[in-house]
PDB file of C-alpha atoms in Angstrom:
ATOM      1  CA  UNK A   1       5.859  55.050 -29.908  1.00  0.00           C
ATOM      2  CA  UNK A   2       2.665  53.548 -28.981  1.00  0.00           C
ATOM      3  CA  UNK A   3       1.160  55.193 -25.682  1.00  0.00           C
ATOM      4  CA  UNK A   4      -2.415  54.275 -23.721  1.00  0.00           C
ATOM      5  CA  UNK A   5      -4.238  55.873 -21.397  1.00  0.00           C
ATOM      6  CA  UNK A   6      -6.660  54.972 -18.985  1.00  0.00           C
ATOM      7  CA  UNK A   7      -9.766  56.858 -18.021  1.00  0.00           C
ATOM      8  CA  UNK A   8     -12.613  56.699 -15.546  1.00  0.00           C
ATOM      9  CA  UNK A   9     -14.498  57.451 -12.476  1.00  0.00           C
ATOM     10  CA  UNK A  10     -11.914  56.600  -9.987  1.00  0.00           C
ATOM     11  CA  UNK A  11     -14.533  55.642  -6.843  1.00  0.00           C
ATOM     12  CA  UNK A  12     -17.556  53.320  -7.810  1.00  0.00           C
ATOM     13  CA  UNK A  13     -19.818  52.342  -5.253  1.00  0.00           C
ATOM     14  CA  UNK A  14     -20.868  48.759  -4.283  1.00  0.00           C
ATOM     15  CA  UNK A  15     -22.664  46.484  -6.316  1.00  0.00           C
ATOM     16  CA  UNK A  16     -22.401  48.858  -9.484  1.00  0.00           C
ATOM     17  CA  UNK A  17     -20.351  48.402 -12.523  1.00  0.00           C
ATOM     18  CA  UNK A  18     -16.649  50.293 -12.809  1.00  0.00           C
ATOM     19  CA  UNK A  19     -16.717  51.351 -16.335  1.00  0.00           C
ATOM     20  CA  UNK A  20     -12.713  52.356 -17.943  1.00  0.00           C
ATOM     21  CA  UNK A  21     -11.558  53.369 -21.176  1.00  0.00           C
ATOM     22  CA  UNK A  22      -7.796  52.701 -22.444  1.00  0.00           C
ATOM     23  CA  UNK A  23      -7.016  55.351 -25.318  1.00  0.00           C
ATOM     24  CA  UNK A  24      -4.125  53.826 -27.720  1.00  0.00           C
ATOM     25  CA  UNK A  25      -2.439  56.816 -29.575  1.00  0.00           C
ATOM     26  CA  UNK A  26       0.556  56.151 -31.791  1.00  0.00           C
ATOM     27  CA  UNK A  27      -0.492  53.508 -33.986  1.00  0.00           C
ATOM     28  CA  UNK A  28      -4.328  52.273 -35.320  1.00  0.00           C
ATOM     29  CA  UNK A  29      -5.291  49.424 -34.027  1.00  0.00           C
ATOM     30  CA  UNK A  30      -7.054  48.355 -36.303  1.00  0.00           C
ATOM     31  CA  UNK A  31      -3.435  48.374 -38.585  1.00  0.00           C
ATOM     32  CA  UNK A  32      -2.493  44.909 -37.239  1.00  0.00           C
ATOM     33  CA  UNK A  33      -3.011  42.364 -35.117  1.00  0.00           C
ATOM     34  CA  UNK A  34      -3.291  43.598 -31.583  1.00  0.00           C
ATOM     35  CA  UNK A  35      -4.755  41.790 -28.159  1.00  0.00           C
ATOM     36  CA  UNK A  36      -5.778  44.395 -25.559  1.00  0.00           C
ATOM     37  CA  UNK A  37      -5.619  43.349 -22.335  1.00  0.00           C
ATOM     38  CA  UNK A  38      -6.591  44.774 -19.151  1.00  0.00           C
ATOM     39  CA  UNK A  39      -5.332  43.763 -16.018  1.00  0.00           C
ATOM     40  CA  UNK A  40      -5.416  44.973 -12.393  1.00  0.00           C
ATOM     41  CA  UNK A  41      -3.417  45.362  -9.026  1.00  0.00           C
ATOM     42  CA  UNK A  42      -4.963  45.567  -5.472  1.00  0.00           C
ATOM     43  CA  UNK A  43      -2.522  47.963  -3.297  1.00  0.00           C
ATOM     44  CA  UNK A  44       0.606  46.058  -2.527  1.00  0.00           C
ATOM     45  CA  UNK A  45      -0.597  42.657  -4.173  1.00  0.00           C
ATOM     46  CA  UNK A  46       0.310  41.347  -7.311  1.00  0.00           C
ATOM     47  CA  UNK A  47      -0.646  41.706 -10.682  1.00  0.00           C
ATOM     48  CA  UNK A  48      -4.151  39.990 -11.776  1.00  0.00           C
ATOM     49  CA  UNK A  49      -5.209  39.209 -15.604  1.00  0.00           C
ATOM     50  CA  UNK A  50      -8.689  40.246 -15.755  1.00  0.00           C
ATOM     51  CA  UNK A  51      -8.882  39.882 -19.708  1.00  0.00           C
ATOM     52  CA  UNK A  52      -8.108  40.326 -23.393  1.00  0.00           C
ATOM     53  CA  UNK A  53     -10.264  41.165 -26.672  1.00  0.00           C
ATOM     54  CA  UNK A  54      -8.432  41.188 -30.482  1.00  0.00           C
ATOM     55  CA  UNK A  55      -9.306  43.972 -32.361  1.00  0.00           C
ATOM     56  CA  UNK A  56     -11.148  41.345 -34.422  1.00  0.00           C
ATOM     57  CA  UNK A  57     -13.630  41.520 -31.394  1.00  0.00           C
ATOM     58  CA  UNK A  58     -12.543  38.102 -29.926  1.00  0.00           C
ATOM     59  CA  UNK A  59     -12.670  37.918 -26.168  1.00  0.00           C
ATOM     60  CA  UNK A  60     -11.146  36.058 -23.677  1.00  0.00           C
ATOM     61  CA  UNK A  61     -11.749  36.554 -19.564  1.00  0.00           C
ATOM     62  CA  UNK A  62     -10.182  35.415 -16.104  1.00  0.00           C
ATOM     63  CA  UNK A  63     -12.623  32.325 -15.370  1.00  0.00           C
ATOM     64  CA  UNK A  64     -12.487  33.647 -11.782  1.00  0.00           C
ATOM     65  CA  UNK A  65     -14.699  37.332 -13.341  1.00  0.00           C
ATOM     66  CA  UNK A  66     -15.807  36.214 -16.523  1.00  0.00           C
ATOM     67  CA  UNK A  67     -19.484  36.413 -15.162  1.00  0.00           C
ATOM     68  CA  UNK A  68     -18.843  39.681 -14.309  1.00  0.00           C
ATOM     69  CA  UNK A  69     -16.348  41.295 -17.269  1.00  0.00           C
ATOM     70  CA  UNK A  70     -17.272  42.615 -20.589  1.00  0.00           C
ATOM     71  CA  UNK A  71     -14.058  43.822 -22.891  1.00  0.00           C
ATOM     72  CA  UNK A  72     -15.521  45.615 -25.872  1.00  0.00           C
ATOM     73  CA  UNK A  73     -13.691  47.801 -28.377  1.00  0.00           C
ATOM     74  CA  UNK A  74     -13.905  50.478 -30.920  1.00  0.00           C
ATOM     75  CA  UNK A  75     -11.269  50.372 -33.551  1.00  0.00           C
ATOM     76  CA  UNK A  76     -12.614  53.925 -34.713  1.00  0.00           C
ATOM     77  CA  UNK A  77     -11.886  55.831 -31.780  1.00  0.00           C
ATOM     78  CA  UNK A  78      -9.243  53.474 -31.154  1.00  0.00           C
ATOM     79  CA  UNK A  79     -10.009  52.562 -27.900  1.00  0.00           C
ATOM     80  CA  UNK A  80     -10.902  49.703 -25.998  1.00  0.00           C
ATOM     81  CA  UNK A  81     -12.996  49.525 -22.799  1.00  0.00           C
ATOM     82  CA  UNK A  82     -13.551  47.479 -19.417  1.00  0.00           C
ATOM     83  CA  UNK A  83     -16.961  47.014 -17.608  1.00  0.00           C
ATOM     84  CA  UNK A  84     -17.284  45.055 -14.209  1.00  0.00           C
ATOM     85  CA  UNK A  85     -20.281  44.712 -13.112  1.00  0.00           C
ATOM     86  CA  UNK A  86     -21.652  44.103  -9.240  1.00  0.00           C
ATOM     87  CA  UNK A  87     -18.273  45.499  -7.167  1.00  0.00           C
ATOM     88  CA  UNK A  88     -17.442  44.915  -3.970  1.00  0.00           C
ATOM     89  CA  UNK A  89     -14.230  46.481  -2.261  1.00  0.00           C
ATOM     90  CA  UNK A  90     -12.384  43.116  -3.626  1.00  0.00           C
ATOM     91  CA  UNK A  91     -12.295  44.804  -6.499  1.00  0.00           C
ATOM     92  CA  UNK A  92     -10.142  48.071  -5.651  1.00  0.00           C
ATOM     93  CA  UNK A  93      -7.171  47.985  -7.384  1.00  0.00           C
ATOM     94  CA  UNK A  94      -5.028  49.995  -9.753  1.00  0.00           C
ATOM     95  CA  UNK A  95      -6.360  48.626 -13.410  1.00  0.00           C
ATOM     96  CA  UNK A  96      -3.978  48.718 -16.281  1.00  0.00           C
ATOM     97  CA  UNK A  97      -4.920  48.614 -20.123  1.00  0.00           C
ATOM     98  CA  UNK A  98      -1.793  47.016 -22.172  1.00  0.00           C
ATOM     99  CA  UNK A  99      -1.567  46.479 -25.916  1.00  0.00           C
ATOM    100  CA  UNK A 100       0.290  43.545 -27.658  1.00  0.00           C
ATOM    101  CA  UNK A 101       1.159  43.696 -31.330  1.00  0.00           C
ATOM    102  CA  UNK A 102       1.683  40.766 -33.650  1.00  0.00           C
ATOM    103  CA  UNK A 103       3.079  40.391 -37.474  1.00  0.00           C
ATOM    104  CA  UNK A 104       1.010  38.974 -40.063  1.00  0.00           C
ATOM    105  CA  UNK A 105       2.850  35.526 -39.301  1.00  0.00           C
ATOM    106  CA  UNK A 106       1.508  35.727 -35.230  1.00  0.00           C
ATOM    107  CA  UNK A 107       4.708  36.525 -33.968  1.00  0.00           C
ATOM    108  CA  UNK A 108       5.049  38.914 -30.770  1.00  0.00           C
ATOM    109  CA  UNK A 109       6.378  42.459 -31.984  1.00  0.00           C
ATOM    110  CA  UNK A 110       5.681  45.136 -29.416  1.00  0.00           C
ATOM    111  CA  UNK A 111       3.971  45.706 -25.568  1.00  0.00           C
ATOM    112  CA  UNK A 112       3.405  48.944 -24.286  1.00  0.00           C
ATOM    113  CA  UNK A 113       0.989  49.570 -21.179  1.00  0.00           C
ATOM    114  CA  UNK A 114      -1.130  52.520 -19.653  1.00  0.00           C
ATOM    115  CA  UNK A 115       0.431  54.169 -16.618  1.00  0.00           C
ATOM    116  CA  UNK A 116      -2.440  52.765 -14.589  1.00  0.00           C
ATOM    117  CA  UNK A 117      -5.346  53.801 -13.079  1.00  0.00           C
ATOM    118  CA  UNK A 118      -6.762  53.259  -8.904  1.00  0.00           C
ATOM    119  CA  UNK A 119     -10.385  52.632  -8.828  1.00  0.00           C
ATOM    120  CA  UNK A 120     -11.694  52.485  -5.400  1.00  0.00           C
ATOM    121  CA  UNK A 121     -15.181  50.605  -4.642  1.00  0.00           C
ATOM    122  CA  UNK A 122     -16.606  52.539  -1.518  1.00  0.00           C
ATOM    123  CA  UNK A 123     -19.866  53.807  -0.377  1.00  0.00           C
TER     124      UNK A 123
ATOM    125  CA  UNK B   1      -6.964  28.788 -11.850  1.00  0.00           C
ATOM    126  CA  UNK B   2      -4.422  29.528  -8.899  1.00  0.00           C
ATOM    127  CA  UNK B   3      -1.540  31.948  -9.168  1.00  0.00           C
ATOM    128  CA  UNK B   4       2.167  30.752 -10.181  1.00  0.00           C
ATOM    129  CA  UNK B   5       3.822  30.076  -7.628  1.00  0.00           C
ATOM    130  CA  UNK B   6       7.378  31.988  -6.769  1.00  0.00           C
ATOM    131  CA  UNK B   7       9.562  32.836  -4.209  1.00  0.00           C
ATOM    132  CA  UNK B   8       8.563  35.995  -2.166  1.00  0.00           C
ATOM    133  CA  UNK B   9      12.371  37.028  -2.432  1.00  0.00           C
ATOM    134  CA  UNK B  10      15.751  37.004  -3.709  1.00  0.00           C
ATOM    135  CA  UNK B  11      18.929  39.272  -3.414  1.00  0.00           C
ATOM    136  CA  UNK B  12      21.920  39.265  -4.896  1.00  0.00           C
ATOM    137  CA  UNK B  13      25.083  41.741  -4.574  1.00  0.00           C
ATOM    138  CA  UNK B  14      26.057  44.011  -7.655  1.00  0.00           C
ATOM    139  CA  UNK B  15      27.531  41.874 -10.721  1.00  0.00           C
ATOM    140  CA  UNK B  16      25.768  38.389  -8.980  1.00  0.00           C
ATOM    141  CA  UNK B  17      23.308  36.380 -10.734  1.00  0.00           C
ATOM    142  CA  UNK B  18      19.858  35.808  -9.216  1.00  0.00           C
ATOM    143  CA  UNK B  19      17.388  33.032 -10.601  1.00  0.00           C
ATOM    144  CA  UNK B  20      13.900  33.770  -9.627  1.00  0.00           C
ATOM    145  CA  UNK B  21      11.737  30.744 -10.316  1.00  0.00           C
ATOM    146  CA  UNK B  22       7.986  30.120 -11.401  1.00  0.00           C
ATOM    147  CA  UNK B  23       5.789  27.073 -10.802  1.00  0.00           C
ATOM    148  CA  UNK B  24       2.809  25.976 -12.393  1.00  0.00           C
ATOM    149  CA  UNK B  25       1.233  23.164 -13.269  1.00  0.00           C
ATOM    150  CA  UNK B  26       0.601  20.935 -16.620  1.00  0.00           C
ATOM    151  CA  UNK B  27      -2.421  23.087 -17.660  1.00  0.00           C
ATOM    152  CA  UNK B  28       0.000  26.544 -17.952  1.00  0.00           C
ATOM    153  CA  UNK B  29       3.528  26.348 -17.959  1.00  0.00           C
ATOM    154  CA  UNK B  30       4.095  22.688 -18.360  1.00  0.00           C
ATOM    155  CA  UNK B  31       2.443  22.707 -21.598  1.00  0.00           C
ATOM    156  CA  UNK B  32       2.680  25.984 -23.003  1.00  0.00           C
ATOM    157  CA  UNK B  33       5.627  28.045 -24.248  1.00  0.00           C
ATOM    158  CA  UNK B  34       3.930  31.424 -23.627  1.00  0.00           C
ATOM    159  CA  UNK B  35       5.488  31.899 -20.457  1.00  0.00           C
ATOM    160  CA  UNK B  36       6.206  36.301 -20.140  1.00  0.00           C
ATOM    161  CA  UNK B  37       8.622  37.917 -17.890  1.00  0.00           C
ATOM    162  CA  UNK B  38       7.682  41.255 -16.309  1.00  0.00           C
ATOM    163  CA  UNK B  39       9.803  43.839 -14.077  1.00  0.00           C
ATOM    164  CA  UNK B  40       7.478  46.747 -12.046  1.00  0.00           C
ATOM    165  CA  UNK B  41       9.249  49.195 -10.094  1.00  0.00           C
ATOM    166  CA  UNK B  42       7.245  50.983  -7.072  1.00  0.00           C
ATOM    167  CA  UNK B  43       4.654  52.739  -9.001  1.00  0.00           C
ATOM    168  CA  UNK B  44       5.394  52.359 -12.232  1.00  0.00           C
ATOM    169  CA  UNK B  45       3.425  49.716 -15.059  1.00  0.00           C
ATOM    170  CA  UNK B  46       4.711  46.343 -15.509  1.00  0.00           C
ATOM    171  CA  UNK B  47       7.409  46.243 -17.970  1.00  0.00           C
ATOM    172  CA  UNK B  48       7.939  43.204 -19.956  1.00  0.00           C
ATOM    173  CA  UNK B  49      11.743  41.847 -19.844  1.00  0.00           C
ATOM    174  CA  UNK B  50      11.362  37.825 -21.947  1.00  0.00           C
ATOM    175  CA  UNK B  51       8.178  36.342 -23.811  1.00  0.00           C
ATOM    176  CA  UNK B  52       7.601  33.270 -24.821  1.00  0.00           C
ATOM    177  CA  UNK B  53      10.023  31.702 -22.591  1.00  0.00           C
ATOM    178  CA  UNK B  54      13.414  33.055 -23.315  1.00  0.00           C
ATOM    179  CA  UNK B  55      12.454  35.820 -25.742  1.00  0.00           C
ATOM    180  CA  UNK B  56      13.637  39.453 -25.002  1.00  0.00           C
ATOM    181  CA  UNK B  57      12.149  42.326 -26.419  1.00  0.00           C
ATOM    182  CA  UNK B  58      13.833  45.014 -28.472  1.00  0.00           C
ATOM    183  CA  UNK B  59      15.206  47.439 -25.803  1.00  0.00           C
ATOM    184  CA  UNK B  60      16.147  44.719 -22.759  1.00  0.00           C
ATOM    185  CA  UNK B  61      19.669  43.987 -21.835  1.00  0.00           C
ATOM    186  CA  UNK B  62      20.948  40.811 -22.553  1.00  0.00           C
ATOM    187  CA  UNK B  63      21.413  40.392 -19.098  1.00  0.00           C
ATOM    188  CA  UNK B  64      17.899  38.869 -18.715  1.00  0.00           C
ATOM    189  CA  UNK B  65      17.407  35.375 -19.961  1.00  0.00           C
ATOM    190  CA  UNK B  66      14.260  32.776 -19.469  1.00  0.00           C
ATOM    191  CA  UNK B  67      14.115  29.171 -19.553  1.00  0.00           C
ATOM    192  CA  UNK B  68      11.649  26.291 -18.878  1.00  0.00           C
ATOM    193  CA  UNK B  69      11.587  22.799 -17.482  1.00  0.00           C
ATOM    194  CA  UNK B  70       8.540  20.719 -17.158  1.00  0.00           C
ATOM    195  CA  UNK B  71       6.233  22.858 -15.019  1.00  0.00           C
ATOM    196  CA  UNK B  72       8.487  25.716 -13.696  1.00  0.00           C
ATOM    197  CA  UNK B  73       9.762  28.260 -15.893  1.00  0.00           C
ATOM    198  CA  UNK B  74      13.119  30.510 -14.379  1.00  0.00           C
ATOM    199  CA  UNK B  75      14.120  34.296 -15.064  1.00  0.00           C
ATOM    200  CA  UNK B  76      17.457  34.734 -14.619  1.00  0.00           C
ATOM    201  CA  UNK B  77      19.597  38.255 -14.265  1.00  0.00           C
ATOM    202  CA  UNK B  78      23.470  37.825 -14.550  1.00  0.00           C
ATOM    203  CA  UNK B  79      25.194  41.143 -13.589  1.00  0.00           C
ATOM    204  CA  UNK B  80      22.822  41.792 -11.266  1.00  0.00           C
ATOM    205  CA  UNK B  81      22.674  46.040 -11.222  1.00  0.00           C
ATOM    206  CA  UNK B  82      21.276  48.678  -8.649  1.00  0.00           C
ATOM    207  CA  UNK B  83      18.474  49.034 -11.141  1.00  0.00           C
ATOM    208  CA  UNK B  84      17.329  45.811 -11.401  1.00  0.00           C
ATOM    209  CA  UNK B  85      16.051  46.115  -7.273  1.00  0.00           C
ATOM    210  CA  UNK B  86      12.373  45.612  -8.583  1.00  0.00           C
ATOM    211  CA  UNK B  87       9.223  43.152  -7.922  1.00  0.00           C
ATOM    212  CA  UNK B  88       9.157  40.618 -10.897  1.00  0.00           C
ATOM    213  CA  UNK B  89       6.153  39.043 -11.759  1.00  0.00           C
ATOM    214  CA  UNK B  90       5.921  35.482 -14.267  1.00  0.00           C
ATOM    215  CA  UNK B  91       2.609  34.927 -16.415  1.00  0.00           C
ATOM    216  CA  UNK B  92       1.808  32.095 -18.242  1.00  0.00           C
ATOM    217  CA  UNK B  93      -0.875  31.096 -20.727  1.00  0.00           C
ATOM    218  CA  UNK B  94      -3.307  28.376 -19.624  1.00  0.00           C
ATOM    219  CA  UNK B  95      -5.486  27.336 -22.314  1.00  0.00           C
ATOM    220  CA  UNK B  96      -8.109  30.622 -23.011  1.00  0.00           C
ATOM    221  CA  UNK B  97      -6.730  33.041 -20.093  1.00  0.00           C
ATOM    222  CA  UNK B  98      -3.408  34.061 -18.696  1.00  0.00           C
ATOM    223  CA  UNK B  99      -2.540  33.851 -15.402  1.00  0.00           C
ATOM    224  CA  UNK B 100       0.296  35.663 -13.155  1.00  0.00           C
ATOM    225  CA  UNK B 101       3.017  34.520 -10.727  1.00  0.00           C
ATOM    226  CA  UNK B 102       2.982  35.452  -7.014  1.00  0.00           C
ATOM    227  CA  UNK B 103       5.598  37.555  -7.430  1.00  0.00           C
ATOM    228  CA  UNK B 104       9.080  38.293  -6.629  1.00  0.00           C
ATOM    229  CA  UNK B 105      10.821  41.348  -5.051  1.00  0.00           C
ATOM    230  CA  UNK B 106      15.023  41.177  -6.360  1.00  0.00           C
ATOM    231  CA  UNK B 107      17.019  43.069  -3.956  1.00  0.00           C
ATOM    232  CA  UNK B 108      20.507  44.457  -4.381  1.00  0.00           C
ATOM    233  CA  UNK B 109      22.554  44.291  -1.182  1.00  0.00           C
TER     234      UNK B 109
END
């Protein structure tokens, strides 16, 4: 059973960058073909995409942040990371990290999400 | 890019089925079939119920099915069950990004 885990400061203060990690455990990702996505959740609001990177290091951002999100990732430590840079309180939400897995053909095989972590932007 | 569009609510009493619908427009789920599903219970992560359309992952009861027409994909739940009373949230690909549905909260009376 794949399992992730976010991790982070969990207050970041206005116009700096919130910085998160998302640990996968249960399976390498660098073993397949996995998109790692993070997305994000303002209190009682729905759910936002904020952006995904392949563990080939292909990236692909929310046009509405992409001048503001960098998705990197480091298939040794099997991790994957989210920086957003220049926060304002818009940006306090609960952020999630979520894995997708596909077979050598491209077809979907698995999902499996962190529990979620709230990142408040305050002074 | 502007959220999917869906209905706030539905409800439904135990053993109903409930639709909950999902509109978009011709650049995300009128011309893509990578329209996901996803269930979230009050504090809990997203958990995904159909992908790419009408898909269901290993593990979800056959009681949730998808479809499509034109621009507005539908989830539907037949036997509706205590445990389905949950937000439900649509996604779609549009081109390079994703992007959600408003989101719907299913109540069982």
């Amino acid at each position: 059973q794949v399992q992730l885990q976010e991790s982070g400061p969990g207050l970041v203060k206005p116009s700096q960058t919130l910085s998160l990690t998302c640990t996968v455990s249960g399976d390498s990702i660098s073993s397949g073909t996995y998109s790692l996505t993070w997305i994000r959740q303002p209190a009682g609001k729905g759910l936002e995409w904020i952006g995904r990177i392949y563990t080939s290091g292909s990236t692909n951002y929310n046009p509405s942040l992409k001048s503001r999100v960098t998705i990197s990732v480091d298939t040794s430590k099997n991790q994957f990371s989210l920086k957003l840079s220049s926060v304002t309180a818009a940006d306090t939400a609960v952020y999630y990290c979520a894995s997708y897995s596909y077979d050598r053909s491209g077809y979907f095989q698995s999902n499996f999400w962190g529990q979620g972590t709230l990142v408040a932007v305050s002074s | 890019q502007s959220a999917l569009t869906q209905p706030r609510s539905v409800s439904g009493s135990p053993g109903q089925s409930v639709t909950i619908s999902c509109t978009g427009t011709s650049s995300d789920v009128g011309t893509y079939n990578y329209v996901s599903w996803y269930q979230q219970h009050p504090g809990k992560a997203p958990k995904l119920m159909i992908y790419d359309v009408s898909k269901g992952p290993s593990g979800v009861p056959d009681r949730f099915s998808g479809s499509k027409s034109g621009n507005t994909a539908s989830l539907t739940i037949s036997g509706l069950q205590a445990e389905d009373e949950a937000d439900y949230y649509c996604c779609s690909y549009a081109g390079s990004d994703y992007v959600f549905g408003t989101g719907t909260k299913v109540t069982v009376l």
